[in-house]
PDB file of C-alpha atoms in Angstrom:
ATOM      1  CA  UNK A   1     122.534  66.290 120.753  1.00 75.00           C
ATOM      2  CA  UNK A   2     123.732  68.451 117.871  1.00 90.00           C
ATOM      3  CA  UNK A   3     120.923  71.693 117.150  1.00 89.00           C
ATOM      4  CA  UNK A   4     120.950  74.160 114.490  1.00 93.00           C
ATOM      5  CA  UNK A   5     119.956  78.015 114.601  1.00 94.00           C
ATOM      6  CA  UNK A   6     116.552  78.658 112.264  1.00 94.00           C
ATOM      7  CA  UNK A   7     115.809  82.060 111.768  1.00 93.00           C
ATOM      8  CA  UNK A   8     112.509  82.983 109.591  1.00 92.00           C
ATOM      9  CA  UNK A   9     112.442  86.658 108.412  1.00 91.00           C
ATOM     10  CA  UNK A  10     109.489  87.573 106.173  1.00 90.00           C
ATOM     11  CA  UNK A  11     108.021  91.040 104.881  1.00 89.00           C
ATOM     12  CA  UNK A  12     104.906  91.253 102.482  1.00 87.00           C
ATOM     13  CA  UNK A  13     104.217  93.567 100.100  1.00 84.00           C
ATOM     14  CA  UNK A  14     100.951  93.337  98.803  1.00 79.00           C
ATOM     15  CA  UNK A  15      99.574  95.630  95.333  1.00 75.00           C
ATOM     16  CA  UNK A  16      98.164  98.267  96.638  1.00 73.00           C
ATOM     17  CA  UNK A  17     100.343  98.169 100.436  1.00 77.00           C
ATOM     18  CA  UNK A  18     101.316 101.303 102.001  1.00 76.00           C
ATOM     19  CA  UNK A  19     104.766  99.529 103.155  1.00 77.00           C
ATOM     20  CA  UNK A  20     106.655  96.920 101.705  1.00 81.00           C
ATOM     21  CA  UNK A  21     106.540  95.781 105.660  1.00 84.00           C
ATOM     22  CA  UNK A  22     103.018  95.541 105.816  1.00 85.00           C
ATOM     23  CA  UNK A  23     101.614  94.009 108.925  1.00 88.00           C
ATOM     24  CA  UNK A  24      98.843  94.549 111.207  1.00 89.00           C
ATOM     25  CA  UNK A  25      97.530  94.346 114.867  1.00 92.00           C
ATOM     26  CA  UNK A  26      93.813  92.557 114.445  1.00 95.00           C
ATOM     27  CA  UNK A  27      91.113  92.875 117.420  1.00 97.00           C
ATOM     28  CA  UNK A  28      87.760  91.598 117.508  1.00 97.00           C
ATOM     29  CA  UNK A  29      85.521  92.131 120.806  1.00 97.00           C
ATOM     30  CA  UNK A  30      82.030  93.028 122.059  1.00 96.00           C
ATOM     31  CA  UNK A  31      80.468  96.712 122.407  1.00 95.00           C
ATOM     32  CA  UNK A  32      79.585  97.531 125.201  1.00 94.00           C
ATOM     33  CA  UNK A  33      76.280 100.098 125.992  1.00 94.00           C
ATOM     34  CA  UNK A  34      79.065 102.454 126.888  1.00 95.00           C
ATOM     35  CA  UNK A  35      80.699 102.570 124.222  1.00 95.00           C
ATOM     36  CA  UNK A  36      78.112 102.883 121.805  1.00 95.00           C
ATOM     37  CA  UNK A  37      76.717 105.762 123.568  1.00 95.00           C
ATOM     38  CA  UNK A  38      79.999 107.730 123.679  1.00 96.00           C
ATOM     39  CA  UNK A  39      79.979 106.558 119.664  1.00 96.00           C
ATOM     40  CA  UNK A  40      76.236 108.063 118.809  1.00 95.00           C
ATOM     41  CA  UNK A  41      76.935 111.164 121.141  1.00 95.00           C
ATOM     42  CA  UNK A  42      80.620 111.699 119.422  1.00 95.00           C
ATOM     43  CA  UNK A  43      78.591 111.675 115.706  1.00 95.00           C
ATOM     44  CA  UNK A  44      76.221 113.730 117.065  1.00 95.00           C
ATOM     45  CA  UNK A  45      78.849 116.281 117.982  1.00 94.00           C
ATOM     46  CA  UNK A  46      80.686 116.385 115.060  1.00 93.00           C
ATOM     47  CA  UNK A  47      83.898 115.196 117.575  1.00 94.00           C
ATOM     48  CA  UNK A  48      84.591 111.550 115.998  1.00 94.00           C
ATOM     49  CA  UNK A  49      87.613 113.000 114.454  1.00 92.00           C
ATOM     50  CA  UNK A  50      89.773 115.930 115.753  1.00 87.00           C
ATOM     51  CA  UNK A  51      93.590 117.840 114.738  1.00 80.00           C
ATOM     52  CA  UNK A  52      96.074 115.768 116.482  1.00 72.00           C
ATOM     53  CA  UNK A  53     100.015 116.182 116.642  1.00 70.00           C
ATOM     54  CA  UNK A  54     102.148 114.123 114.748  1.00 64.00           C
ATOM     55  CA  UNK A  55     105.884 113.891 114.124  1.00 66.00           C
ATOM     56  CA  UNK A  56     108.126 116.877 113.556  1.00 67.00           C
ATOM     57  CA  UNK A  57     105.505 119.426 114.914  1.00 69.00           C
ATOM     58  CA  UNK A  58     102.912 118.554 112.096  1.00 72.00           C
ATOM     59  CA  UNK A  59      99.531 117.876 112.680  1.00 71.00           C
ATOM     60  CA  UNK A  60      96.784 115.220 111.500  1.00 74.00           C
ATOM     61  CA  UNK A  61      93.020 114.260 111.662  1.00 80.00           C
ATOM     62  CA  UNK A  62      93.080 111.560 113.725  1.00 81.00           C
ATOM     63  CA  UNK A  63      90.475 109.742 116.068  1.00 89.00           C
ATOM     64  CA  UNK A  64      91.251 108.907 120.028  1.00 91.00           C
ATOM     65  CA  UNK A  65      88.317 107.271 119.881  1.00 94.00           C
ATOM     66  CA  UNK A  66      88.885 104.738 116.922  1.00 93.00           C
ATOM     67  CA  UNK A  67      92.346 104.052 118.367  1.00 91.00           C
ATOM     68  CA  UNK A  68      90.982 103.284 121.822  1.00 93.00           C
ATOM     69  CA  UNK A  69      89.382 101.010 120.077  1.00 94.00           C
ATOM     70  CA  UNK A  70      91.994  98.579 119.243  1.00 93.00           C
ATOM     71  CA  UNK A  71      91.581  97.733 123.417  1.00 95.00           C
ATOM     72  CA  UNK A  72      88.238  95.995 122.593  1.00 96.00           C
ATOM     73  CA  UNK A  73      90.216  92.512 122.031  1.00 96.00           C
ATOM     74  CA  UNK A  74      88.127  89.706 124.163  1.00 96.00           C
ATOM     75  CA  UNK A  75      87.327  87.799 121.329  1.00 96.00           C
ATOM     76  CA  UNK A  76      90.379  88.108 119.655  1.00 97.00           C
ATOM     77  CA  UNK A  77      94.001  89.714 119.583  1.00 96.00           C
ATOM     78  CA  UNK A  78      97.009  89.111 117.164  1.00 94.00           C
ATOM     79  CA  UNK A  79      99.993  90.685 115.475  1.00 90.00           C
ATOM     80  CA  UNK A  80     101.066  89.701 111.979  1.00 91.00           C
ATOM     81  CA  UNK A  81     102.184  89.638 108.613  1.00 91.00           C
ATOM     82  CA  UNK A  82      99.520  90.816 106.216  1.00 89.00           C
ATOM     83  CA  UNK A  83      98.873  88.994 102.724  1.00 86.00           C
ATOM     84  CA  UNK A  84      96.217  87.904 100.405  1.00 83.00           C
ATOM     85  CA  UNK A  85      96.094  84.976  98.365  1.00 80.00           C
ATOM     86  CA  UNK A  86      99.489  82.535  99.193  1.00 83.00           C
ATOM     87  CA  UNK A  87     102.465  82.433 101.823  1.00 85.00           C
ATOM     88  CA  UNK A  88     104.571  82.343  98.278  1.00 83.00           C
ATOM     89  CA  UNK A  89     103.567  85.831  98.445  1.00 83.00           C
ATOM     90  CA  UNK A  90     105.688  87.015 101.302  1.00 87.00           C
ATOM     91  CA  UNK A  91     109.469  87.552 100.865  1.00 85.00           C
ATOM     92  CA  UNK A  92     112.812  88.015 102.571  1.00 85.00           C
ATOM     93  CA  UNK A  93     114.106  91.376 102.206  1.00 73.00           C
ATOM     94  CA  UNK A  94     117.945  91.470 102.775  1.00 62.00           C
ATOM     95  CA  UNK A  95     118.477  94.749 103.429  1.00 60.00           C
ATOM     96  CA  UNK A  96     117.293  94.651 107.156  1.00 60.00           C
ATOM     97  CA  UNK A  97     119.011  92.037 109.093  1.00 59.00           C
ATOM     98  CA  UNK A  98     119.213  88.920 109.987  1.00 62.00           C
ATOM     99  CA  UNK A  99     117.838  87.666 107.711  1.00 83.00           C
ATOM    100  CA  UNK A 100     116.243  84.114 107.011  1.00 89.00           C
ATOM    101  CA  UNK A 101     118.592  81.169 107.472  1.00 92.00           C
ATOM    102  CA  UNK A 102     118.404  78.569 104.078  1.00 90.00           C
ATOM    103  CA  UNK A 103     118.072  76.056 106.380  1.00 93.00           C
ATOM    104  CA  UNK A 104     113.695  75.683 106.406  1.00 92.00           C
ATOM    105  CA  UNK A 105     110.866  75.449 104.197  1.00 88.00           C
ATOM    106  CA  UNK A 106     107.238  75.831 104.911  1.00 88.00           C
ATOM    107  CA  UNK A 107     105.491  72.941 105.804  1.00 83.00           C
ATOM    108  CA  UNK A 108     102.493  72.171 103.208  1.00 76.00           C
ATOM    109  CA  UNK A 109      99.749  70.073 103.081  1.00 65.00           C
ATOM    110  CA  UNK A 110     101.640  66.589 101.917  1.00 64.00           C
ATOM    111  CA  UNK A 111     100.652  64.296 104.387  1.00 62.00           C
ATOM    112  CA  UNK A 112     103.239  63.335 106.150  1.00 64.00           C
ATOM    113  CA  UNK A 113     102.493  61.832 109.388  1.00 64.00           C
ATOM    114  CA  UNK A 114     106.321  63.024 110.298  1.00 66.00           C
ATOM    115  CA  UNK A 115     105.328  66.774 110.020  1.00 70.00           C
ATOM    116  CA  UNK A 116     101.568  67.160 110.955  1.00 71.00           C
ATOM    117  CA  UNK A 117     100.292  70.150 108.601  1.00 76.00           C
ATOM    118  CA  UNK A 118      98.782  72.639 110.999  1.00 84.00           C
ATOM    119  CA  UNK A 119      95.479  74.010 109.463  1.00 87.00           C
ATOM    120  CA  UNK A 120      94.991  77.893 109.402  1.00 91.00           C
ATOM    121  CA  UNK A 121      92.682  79.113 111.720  1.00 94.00           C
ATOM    122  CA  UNK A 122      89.399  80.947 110.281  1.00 94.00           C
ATOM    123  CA  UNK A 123      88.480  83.964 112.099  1.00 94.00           C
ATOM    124  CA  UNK A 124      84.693  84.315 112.617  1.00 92.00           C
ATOM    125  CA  UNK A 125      82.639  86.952 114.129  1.00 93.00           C
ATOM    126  CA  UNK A 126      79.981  86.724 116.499  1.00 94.00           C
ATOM    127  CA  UNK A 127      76.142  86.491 115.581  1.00 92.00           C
ATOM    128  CA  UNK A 128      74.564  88.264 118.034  1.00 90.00           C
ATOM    129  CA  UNK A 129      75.182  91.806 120.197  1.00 92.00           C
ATOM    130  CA  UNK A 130      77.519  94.738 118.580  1.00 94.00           C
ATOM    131  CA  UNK A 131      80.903  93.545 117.949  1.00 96.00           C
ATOM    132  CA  UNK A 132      83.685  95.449 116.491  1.00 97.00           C
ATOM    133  CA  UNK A 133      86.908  94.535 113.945  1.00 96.00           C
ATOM    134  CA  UNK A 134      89.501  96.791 114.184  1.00 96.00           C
ATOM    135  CA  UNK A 135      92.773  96.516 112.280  1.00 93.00           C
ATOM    136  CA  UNK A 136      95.485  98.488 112.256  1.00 90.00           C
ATOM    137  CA  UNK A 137      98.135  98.361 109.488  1.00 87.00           C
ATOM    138  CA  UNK A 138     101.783  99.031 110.930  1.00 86.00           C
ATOM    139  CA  UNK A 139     105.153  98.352 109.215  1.00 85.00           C
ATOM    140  CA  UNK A 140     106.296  94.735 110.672  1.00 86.00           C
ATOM    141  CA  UNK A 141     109.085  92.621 109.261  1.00 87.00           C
ATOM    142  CA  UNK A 142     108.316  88.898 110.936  1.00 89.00           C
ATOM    143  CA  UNK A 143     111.471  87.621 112.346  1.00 89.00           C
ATOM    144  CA  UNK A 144     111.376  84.532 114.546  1.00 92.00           C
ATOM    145  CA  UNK A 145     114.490  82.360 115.746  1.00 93.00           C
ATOM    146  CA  UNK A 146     115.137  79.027 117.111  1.00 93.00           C
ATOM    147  CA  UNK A 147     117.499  76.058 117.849  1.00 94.00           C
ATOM    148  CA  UNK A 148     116.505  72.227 116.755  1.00 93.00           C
ATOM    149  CA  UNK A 149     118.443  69.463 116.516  1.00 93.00           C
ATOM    150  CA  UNK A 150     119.786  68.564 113.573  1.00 92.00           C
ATOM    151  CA  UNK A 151     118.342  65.349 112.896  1.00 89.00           C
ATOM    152  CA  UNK A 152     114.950  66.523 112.670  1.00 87.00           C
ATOM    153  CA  UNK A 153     115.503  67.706 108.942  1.00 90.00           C
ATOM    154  CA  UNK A 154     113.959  66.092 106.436  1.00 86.00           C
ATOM    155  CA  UNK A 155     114.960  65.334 102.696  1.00 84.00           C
ATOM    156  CA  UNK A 156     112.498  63.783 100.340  1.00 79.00           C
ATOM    157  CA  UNK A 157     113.885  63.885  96.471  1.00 80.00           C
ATOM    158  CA  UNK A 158     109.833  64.344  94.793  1.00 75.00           C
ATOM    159  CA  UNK A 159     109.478  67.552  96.847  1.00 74.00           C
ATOM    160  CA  UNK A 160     112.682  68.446  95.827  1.00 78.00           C
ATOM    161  CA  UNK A 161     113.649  69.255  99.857  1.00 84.00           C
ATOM    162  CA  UNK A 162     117.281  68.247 100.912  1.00 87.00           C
ATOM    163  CA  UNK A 163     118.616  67.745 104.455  1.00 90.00           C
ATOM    164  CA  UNK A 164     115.518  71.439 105.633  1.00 91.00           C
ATOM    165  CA  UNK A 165     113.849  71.894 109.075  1.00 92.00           C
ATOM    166  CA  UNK A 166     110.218  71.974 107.888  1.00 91.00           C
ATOM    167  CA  UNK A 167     108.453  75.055 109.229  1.00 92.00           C
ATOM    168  CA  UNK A 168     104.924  75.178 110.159  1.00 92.00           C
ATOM    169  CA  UNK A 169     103.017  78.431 109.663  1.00 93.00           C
ATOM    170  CA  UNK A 170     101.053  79.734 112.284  1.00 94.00           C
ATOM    171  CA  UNK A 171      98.165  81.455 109.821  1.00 94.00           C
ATOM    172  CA  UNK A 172      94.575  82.871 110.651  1.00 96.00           C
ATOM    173  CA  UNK A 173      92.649  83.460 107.896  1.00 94.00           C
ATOM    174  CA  UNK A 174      89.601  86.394 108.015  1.00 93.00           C
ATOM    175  CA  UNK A 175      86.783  85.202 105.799  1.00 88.00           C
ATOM    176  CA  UNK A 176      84.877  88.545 104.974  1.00 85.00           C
ATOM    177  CA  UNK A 177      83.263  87.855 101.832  1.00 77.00           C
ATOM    178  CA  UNK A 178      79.724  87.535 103.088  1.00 80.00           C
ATOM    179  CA  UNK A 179      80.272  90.776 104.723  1.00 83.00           C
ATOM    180  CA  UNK A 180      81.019  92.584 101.132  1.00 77.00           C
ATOM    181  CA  UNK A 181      84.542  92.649 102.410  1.00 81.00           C
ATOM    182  CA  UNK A 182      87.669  90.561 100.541  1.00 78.00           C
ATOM    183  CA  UNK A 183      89.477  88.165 102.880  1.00 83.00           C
ATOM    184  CA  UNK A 184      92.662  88.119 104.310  1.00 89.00           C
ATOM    185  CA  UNK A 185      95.176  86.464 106.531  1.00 92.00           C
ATOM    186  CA  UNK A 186      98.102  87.291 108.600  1.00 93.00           C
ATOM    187  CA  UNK A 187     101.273  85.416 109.817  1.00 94.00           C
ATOM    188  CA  UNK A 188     101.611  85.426 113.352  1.00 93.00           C
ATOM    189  CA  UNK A 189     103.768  82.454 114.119  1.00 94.00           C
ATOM    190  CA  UNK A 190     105.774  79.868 113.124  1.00 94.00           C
ATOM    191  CA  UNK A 191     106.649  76.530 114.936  1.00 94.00           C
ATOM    192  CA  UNK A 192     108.933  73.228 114.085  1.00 92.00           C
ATOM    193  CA  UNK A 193     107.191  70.161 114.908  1.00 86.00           C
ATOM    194  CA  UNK A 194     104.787  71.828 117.200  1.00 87.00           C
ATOM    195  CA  UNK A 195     107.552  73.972 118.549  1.00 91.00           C
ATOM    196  CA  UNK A 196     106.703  77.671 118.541  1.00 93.00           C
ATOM    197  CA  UNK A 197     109.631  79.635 117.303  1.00 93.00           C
ATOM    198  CA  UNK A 198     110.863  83.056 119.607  1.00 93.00           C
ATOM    199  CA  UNK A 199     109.142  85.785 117.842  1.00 86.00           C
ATOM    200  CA  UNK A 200     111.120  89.411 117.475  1.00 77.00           C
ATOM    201  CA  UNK A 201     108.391  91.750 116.531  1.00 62.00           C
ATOM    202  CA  UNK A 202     110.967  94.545 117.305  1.00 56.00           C
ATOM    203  CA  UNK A 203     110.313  96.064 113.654  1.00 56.00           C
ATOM    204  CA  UNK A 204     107.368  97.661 114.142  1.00 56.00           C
ATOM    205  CA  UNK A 205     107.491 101.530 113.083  1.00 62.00           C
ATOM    206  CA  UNK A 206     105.291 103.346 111.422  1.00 72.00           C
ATOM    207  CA  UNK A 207     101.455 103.142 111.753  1.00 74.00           C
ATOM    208  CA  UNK A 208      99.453 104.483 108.932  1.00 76.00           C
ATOM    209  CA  UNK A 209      95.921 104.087 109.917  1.00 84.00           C
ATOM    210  CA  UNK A 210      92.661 101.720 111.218  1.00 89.00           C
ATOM    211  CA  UNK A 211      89.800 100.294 109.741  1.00 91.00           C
ATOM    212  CA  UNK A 212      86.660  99.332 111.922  1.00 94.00           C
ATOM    213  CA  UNK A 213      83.838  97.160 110.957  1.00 94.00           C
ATOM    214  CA  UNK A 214      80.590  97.249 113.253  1.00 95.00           C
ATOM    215  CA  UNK A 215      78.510  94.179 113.125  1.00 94.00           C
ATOM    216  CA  UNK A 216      74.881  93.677 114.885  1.00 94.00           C
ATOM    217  CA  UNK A 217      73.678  90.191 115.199  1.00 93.00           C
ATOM    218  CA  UNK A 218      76.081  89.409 112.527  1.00 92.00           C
ATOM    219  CA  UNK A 219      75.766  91.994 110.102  1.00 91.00           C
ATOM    220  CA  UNK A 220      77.867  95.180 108.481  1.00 91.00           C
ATOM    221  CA  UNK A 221      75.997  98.451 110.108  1.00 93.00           C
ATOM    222  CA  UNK A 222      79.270 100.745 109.914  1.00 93.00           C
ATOM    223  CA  UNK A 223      82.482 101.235 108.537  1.00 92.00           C
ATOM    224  CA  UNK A 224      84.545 103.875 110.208  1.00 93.00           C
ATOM    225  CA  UNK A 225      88.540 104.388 109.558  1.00 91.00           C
ATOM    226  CA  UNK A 226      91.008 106.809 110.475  1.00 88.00           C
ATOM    227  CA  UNK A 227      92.681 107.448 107.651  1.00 79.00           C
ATOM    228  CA  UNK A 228      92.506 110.795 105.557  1.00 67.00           C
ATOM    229  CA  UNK A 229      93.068 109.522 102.428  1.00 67.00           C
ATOM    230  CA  UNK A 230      90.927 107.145  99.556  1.00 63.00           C
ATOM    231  CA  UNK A 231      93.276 104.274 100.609  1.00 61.00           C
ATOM    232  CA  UNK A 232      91.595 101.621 102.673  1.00 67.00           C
ATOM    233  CA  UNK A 233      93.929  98.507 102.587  1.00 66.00           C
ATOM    234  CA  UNK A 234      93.114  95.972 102.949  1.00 72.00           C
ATOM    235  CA  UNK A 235      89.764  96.979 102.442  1.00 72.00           C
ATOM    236  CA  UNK A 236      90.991  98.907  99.488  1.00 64.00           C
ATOM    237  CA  UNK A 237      90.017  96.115  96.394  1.00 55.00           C
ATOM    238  CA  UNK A 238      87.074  94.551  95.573  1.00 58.00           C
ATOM    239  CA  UNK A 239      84.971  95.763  98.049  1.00 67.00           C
ATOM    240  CA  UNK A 240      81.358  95.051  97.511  1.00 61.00           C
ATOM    241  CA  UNK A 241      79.412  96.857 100.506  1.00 66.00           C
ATOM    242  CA  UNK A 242      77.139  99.700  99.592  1.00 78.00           C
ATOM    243  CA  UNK A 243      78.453 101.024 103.404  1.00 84.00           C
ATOM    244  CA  UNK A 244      79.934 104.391 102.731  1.00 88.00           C
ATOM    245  CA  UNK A 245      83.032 104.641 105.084  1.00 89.00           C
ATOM    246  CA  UNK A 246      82.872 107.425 107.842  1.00 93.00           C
ATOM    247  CA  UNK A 247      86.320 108.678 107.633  1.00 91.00           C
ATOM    248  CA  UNK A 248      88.397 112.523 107.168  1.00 91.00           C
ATOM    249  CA  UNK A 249      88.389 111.273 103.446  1.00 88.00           C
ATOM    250  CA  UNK A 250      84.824 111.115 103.092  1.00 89.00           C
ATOM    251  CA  UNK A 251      83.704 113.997 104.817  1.00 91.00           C
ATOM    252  CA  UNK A 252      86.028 116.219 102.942  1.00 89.00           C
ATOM    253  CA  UNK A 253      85.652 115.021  99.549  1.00 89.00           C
ATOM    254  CA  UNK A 254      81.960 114.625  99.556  1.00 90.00           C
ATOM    255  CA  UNK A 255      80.054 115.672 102.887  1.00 94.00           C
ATOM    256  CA  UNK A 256      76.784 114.856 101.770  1.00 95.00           C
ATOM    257  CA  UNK A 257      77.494 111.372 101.668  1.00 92.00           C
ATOM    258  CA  UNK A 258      79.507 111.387 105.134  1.00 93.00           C
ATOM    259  CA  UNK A 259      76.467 112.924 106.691  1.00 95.00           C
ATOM    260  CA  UNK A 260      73.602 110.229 105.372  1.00 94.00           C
ATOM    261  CA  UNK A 261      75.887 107.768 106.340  1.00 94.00           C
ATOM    262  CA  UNK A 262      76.562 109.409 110.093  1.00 95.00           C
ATOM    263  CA  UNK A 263      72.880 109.590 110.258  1.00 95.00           C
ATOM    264  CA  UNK A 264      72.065 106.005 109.097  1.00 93.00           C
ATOM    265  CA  UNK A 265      74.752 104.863 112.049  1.00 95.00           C
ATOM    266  CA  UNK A 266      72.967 106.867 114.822  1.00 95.00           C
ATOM    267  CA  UNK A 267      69.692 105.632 113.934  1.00 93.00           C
ATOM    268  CA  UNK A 268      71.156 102.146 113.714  1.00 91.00           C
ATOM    269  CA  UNK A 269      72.410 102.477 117.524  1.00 89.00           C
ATOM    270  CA  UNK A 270      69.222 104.027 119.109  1.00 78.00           C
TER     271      UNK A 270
END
């Protein structure tokens, strides 16, 4: 039986992205009592965020404790391509190699009984106990590669699709609206007729920073991030909570506010 190599390269580049190969590493997972004490006694200290070394001997605020963070992953765990609104929005850069094959499209919803349309998967946090978000945006250029045979393409002339493999997109979709936070999803696979594809998630460089929501018995109580900067992406648009976010940012540019919202945290966890 005849096959043919697919290969699927994306990168997105959303307004407001800190890379044009924005992706990010997405953990959701319970609190424990340990962990929220070392939190309230690390506020209480002043020791949340500390000088740590970076590349070529300089130095940055950082937080060992935020990043540790991104280990609290029981409820959830992925790697992926970061976008808002469409798939449409994602691209294929050529200038980093290989790149996509012409050889594919991505499935829709149409209805075909031949290609079942695989739903996006919505995300939703726990009602009851602390639970944490974190996300971590990294560069990441999706790249995933494998070999069908060739008479599982599909033409149909109203689509306009001639002689394609038709991809399905493995999508999760974070629903944060209700939270005062805009939504968005992430790529983390792709398959051909229920076939996962071999991921390389080789291209994964720099890492710019982490956001991390705290939720009790469903709700926002804290927003904490590592970055030192007034960039939040993707939390960095349309953002409706009132919850100030405890990061190097906000303590330097307006302490006042960084302190009532440290103390409105530590009161929270008592």
């Amino acid at each position: 039986m005849e096959k043919e190599k697919i290969i699927v390269a994306r990168n997105s580049y959303p307004e407001g992205s800190p890379s044009e190969y924005l992706g990010a590493e997405v953990s959701i997972g319970l609190l424990t009592a340990e962990r929220i004490t070392e939190l309230k006694s690390m506020l209480q200290n002043d020791k949340l965020f500390e000088e740590m070394a970076g590349k070529w001997d300089e130095t940055y605020i950082g937080s060992t404790y935020l990043t540790d963070l991104m280990d609290v992953n029981e409820v959830y765990h992925k790697n992926g391509l970061i976008y808002y609104e469409d798939l449409s929005e994602t691209h294929d850069n050529e200038i980093i190699g290989p790149t996509s094959t012409d050889n594919w499209v991505f499935a829709e919803d149409w209805g075909w009984d031949e290609v079942p349309y695989r739903e996006p998967e919505y995300i939703e946090i726990p009602q009851e106990d602390f639970v944490i978000l974190n996300l971590r945006t990294q560069d990441f250029y999706f790249k995933a590669n494998g070999e069908f045979p060739i008479d599982k393409k599909i033409s149909d002339t109203d689509l306009g699709i001639e002689d394609k493999f038709i991809v399905q997109p493995g999508l999760d979709v974070f629903s944060l609206g209700d939270y005062g936070f805009p939504y968005f999803n992430i790529l983390h696979s792709v398959f051909v007729n229920d076939i996962k594809l071999n991921s390389d998630e080789s291209y994964e460089d720099s890492i710019y920073y982490s956001s991390h929501l705290i939720f009790k018995d469903g709700k926002v109580i804290a927003w904490l991030a590592t970055n030192n900067n007034d960039h939040f992406f993707p939390f960095d648009w349309q953002v409706e909570s009132e919850i100030p976010c405890i990061s190097p940012h906000l303590k330097e540019s307006d302490p006042e506010v960084y302190e009532a919202a440290v103390k409105s945290l530590i009161d929270i966890l008592k």
